[in-house]
Tab-separated table of C-alpha atoms and ligand atoms in Angstrom:
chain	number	residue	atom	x	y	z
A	1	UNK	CA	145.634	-128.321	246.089
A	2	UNK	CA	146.784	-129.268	242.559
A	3	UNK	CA	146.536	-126.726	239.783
A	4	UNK	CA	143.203	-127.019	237.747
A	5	UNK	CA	143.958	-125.958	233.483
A	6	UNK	CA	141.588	-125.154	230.733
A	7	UNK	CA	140.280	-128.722	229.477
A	8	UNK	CA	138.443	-126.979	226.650
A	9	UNK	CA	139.759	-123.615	224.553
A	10	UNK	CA	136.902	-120.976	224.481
A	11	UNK	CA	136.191	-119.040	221.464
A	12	UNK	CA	133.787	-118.205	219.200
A	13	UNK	CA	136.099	-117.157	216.175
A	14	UNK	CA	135.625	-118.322	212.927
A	15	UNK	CA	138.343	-118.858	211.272
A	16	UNK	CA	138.469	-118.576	207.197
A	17	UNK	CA	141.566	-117.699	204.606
A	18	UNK	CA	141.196	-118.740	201.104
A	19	UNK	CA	142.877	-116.005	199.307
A	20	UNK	CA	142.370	-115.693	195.391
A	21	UNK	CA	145.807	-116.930	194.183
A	22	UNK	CA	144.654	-120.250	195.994
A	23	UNK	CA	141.157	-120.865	193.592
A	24	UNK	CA	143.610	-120.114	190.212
A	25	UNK	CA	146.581	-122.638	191.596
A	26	UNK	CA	144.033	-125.550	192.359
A	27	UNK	CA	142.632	-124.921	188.610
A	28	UNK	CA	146.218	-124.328	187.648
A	29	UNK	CA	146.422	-127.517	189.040
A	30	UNK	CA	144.041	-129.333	187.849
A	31	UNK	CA	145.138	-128.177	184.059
A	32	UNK	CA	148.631	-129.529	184.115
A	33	UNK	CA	147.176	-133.423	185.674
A	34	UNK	CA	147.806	-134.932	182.317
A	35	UNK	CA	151.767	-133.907	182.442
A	36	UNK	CA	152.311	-135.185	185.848
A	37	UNK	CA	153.145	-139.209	186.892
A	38	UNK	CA	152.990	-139.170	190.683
A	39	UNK	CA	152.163	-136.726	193.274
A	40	UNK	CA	153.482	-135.854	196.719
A	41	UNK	CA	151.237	-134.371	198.851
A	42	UNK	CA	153.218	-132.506	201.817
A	43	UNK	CA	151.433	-132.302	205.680
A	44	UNK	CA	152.794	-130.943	208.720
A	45	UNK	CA	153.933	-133.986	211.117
A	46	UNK	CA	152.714	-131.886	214.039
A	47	UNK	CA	148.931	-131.947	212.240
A	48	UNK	CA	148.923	-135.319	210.554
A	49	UNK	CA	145.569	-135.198	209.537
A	50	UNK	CA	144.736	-131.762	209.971
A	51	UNK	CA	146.783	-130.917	207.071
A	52	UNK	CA	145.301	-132.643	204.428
A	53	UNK	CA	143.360	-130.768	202.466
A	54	UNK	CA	139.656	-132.141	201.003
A	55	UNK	CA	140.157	-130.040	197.717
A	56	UNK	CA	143.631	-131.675	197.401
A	57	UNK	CA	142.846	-135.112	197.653
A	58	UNK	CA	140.308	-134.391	194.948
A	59	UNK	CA	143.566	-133.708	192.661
A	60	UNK	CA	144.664	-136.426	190.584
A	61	UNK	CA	143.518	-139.075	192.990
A	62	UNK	CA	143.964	-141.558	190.000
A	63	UNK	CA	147.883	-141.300	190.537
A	64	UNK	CA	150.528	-142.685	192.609
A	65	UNK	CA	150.857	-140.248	195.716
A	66	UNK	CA	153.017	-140.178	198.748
A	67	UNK	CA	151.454	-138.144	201.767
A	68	UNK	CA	154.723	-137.073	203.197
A	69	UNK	CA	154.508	-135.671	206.851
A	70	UNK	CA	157.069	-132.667	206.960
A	71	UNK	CA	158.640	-131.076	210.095
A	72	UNK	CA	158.838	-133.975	211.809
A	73	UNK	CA	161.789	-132.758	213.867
A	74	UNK	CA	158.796	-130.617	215.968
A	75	UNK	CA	156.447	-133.278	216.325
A	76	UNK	CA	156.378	-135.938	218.832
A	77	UNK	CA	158.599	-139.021	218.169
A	78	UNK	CA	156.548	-141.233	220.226
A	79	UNK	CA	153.521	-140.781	218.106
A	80	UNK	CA	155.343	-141.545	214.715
A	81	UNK	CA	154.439	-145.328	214.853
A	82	UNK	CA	150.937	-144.680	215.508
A	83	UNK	CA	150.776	-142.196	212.909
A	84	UNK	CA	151.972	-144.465	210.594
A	85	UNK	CA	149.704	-147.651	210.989
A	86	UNK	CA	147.040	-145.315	210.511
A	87	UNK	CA	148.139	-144.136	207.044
A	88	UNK	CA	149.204	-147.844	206.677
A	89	UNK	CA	145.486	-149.146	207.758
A	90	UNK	CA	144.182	-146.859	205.155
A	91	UNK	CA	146.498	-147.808	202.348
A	92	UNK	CA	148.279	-144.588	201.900
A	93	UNK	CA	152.133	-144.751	201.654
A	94	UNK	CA	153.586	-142.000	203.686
A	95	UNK	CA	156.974	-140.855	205.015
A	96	UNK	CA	157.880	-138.902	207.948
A	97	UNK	CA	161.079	-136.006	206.764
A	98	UNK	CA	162.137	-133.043	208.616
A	99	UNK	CA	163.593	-131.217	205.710
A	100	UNK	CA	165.646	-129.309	207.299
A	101	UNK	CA	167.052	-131.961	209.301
A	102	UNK	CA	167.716	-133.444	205.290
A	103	UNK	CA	165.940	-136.588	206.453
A	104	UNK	CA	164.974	-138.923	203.501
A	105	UNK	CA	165.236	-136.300	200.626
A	106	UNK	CA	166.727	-139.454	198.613
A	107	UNK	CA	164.276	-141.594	199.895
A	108	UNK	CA	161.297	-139.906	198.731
A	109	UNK	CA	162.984	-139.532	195.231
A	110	UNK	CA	163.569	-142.759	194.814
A	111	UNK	CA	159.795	-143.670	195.747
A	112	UNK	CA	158.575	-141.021	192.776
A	113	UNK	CA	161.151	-142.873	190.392
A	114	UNK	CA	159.515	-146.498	191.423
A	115	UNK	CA	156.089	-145.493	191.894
A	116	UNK	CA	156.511	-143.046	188.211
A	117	UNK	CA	158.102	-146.030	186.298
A	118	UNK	CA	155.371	-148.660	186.979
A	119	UNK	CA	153.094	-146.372	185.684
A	120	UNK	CA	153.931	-144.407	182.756
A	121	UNK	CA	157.253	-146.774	181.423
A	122	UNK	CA	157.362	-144.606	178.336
A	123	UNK	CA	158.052	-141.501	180.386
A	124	UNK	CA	161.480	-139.655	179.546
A	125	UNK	CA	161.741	-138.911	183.173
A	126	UNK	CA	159.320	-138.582	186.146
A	127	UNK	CA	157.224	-135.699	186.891
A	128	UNK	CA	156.224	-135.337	190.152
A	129	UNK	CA	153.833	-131.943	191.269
A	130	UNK	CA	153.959	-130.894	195.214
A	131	UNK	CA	150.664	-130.292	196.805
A	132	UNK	CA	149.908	-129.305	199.773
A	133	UNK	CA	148.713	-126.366	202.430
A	134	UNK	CA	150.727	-123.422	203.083
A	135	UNK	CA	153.753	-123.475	204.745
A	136	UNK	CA	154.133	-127.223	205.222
A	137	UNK	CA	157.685	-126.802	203.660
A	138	UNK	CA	157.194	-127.765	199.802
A	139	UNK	CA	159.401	-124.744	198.487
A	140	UNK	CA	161.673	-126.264	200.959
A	141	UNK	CA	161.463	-129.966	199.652
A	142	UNK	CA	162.457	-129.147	196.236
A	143	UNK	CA	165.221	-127.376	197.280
A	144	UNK	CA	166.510	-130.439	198.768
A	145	UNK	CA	166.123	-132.164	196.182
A	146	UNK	CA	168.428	-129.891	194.184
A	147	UNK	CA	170.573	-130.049	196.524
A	148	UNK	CA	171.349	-133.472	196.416
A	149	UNK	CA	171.499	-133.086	192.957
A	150	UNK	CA	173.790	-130.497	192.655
A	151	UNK	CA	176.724	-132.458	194.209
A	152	UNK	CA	175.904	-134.309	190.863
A	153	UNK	CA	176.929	-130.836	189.148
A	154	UNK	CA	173.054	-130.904	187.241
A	155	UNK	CA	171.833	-127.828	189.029
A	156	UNK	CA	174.385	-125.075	189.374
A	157	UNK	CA	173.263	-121.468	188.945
A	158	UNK	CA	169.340	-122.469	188.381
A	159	UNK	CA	167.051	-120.490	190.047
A	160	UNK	CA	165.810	-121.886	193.686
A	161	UNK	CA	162.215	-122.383	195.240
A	162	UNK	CA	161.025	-119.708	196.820
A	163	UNK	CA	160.922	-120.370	200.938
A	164	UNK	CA	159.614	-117.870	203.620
A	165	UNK	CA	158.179	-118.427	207.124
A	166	UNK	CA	154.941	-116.927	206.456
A	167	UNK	CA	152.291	-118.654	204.715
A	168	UNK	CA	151.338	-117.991	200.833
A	169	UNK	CA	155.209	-117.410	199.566
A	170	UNK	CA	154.784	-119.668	196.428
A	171	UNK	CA	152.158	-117.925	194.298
A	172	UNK	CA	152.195	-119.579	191.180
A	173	UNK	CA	153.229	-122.857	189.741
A	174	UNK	CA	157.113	-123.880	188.391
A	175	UNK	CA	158.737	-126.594	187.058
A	176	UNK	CA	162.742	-127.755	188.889
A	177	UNK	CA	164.322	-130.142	187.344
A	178	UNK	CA	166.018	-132.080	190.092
A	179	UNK	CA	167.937	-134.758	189.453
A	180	UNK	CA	169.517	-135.784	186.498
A	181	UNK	CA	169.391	-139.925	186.138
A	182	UNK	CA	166.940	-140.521	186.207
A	183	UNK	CA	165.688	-137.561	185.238
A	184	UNK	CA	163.219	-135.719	187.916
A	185	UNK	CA	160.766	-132.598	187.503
A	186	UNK	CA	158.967	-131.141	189.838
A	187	UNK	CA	156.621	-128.982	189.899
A	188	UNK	CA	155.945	-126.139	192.826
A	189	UNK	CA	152.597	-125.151	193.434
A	190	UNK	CA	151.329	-122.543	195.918
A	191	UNK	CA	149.657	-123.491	199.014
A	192	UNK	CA	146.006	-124.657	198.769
A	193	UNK	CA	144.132	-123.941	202.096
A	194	UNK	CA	141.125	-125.664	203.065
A	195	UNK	CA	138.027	-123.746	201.681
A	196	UNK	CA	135.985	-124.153	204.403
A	197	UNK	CA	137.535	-124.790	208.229
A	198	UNK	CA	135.148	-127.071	209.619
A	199	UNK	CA	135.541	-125.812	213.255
A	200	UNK	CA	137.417	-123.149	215.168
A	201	UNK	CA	140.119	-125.711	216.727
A	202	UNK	CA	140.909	-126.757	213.123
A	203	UNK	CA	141.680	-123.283	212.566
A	204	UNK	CA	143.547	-122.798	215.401
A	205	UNK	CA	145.620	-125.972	215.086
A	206	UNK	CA	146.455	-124.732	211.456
A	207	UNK	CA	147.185	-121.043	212.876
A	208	UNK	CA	149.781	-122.081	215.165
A	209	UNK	CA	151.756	-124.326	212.876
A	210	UNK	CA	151.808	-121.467	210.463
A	211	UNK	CA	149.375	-122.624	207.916
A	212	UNK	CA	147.334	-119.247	208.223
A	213	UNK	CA	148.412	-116.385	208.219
A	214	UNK	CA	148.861	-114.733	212.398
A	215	UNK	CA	146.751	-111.316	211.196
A	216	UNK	CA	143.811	-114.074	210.031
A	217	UNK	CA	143.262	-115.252	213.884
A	218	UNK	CA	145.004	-112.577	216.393
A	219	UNK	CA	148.209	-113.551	218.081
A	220	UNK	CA	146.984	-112.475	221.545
A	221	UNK	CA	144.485	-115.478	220.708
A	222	UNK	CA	146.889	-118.103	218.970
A	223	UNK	CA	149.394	-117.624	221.961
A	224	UNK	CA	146.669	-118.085	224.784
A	225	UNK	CA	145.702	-121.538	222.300
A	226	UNK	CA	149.487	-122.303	222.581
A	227	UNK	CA	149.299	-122.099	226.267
A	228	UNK	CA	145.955	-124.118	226.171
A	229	UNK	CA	147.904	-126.634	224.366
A	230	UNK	CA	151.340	-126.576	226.371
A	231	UNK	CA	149.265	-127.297	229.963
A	232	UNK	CA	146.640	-129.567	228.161
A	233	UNK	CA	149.801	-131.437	227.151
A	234	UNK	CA	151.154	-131.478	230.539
A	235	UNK	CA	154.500	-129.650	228.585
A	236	UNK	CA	156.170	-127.186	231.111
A	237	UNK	CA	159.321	-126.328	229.400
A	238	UNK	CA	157.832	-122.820	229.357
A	239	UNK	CA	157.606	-122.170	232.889
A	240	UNK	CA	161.613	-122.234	233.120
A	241	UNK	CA	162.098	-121.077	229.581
A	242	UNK	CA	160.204	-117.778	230.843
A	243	UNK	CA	161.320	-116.844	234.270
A	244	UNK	CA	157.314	-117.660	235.365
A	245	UNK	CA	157.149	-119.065	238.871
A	246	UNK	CA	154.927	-121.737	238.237
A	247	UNK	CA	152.607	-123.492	235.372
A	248	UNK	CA	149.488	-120.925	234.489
A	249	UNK	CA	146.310	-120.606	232.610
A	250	UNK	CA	146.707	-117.211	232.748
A	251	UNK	CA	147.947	-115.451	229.101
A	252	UNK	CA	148.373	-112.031	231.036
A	253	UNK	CA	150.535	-113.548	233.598
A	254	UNK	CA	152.391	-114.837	230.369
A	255	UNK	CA	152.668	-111.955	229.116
A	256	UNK	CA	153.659	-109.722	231.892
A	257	UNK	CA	156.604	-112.390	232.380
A	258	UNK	CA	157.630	-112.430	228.724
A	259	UNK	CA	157.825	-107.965	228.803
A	260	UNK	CA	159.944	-108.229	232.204
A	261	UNK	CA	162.456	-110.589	230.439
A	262	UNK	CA	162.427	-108.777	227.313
A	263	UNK	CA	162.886	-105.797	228.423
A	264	UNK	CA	159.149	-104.385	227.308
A	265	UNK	CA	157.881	-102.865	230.457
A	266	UNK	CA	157.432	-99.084	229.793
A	267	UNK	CA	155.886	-99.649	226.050
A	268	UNK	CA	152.076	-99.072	225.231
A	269	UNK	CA	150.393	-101.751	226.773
A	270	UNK	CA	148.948	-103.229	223.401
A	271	UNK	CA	152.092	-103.396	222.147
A	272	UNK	CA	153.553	-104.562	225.068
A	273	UNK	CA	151.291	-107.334	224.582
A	274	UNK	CA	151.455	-108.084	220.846
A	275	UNK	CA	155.596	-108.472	221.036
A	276	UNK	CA	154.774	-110.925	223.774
A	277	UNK	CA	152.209	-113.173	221.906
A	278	UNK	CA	154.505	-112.872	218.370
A	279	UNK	CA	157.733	-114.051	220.716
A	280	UNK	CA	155.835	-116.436	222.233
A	281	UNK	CA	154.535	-118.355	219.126
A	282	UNK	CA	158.384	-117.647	217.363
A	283	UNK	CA	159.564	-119.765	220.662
A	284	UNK	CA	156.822	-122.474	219.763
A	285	UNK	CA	157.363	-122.716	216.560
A	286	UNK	CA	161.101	-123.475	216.691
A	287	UNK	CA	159.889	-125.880	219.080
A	288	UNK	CA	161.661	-124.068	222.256
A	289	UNK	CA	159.029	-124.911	224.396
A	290	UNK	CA	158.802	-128.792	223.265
A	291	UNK	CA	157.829	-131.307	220.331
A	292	UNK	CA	154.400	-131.825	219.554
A	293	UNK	CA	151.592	-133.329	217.637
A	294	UNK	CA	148.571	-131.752	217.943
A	295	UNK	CA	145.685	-134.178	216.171
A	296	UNK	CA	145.058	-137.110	218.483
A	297	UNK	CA	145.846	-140.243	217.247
B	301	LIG	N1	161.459	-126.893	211.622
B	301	LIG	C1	161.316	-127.096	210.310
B	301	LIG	N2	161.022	-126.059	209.502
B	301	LIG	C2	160.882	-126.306	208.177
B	301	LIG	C3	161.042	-127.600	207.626
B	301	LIG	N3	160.822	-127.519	206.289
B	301	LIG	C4	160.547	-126.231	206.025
B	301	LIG	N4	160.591	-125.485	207.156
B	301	LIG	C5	160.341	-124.034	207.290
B	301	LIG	O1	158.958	-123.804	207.031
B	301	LIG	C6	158.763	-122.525	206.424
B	301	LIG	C7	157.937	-122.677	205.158
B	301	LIG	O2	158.686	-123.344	204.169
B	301	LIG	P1	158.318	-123.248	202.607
B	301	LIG	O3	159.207	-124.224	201.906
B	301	LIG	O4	158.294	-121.835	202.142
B	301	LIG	O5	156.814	-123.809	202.637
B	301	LIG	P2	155.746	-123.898	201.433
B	301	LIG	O6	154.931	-125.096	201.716
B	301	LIG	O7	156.449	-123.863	200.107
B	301	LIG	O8	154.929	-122.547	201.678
B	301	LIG	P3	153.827	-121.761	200.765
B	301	LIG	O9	154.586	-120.933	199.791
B	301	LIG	O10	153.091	-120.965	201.787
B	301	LIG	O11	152.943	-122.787	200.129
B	301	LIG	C8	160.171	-121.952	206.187
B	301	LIG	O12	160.471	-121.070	207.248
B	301	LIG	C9	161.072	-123.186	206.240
B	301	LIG	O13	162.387	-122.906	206.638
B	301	LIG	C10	161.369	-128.691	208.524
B	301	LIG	O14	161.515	-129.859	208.160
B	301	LIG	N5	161.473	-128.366	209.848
């Protein structure tokens, strides 16, 4: 008889992060709108819509902005074109870049230089600021950017962006220059979570692409989600990638094959199973166990 998964995720948690930093940046925000000529607005390709933040879009929503949908080297590629008649039907411009891939740095320059000039023509440059949740990769972007400008010898020895793989790294605002002609600012900004996470899958969906912090939700939970996800998705890459002998619903059984492999069998049990759940959602997350996007489109 075929296997029978999960078609709904059970829990009850409510999910909620919105640490102070995050109320001063948006206000911080808010205060430096009348220096800025365009806006890009950074989401995670994997949560499309997810990502964008109400409290955000209420941010200069009087200038030219770019939704740009970052990490798209661990979504799914055959959802791109769907993705992006949606933002199209709804008269946003947006651009799919995996930054670390360096896919269309330049292009999304150039946009802020077009979209800046027709604007504001008396401008002595464009200045662009970077919204977006945590963790999406805007620390990332503008270092990019710099780099593309520093084969242009602008942005030697200047300080960098600040990038970590946890979620809240960029704390306060700061201005890059990054590129010389024409000349481009940006401005960093920390990462603005929702205030209020409408329902627990939100959450979740924004837990396991790094947007909240692991400690917020549990990672015994958000790797029993990812395994929701992987057989809701019909995605078995794990079953090989982790010695189990077939698909399962089961976290435990996941677990118990993840301490075998790694060697964990003998530790405290708890911990046993912690180091399994944080391995498990490092393995996602560099997208060992497939591409994905999560929001249906
Ligand atoms: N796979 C992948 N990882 C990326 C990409 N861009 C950034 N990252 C990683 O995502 C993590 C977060 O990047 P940051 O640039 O610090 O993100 P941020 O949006 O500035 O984060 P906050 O400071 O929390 O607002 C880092 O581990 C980056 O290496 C990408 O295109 N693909």
């Amino acid at each position: 008889m075929a296997k029978t998964f999960r078609s709904v995720f059970k829990t009850t948690s409510v999910i909620n992060w919105f640490p102070g930093h995050m109320n001063m940046a948006k206000n911080s925000m808010k205060a430096q709108l009348g220096n800025i000529d365009v806006i890009i607005e950074v989401r995670d390709a994997r949560i499309p819509f997810t990502s964008a933040n109400p409290l955000l879009d209420g941010i200069g929503n009087h200038k030219p902005r770019l939704v740009v949908l970052n990490k798209s080297d661990l979504a799914n590629s055959n959802m791109k074109a769907r993705v992006e008649a949606r933002f199209d039907h709804e008269n946003i411009d947006s651009m799919f870049t995996s930054v670390i891939k360096g896919k269309h740095i330049q292009k999304i320059l150039q946009w802020c230089t077009a979209a800046g000039k027709s604007q504001f023509q008396s401008t002595a440059g464009t200045v662009v600021m970077i919204v977006g949740i945590p963790n999406v990769g805007k620390s990332s972007m503008i270092n990019a950017f710099r780099s593309l400008s520093s084969s242009l010898k602008v942005s030697k020895g200047k300080k960098k962006a600040v990038v970590g793989a946890t979620p809240g790294v960029t704390v306060r605002t700061d201005m890059f220059k990054v590129n010389e002609s024409p000349a481009i600012y940006v401005m960093d900004t920390p990462g603005v979570m929702l205030p209020n996470i409408p329902t627990p899958e939100v959450g979740l969906k924004l837990a396991l692409t790094g947007a909240i912090k692991d400690d917020i939700v549990g990672v015994e939970l958000l790797a029993d989600y990812m395994l929701f996800i992987l057989n809701r998705m019909n995605s078995k890459t794990y079953v090989k990638a982790l010695g189990l002998p077939e698909a399962t619903d089961d976290i435990e059984e996941v677990f118990e094959a993840v301490a075998r492999q790694s060697g964990g069998v003998g530790k405290p049990e708890e911990i046993q199973r912690i180091l399994a759940a944080s391995y498990l959602l490092k393995e996602f997350r560099r997208g060992a166990f497939g591409t994905f996007t999560l929001d249906p489109v």
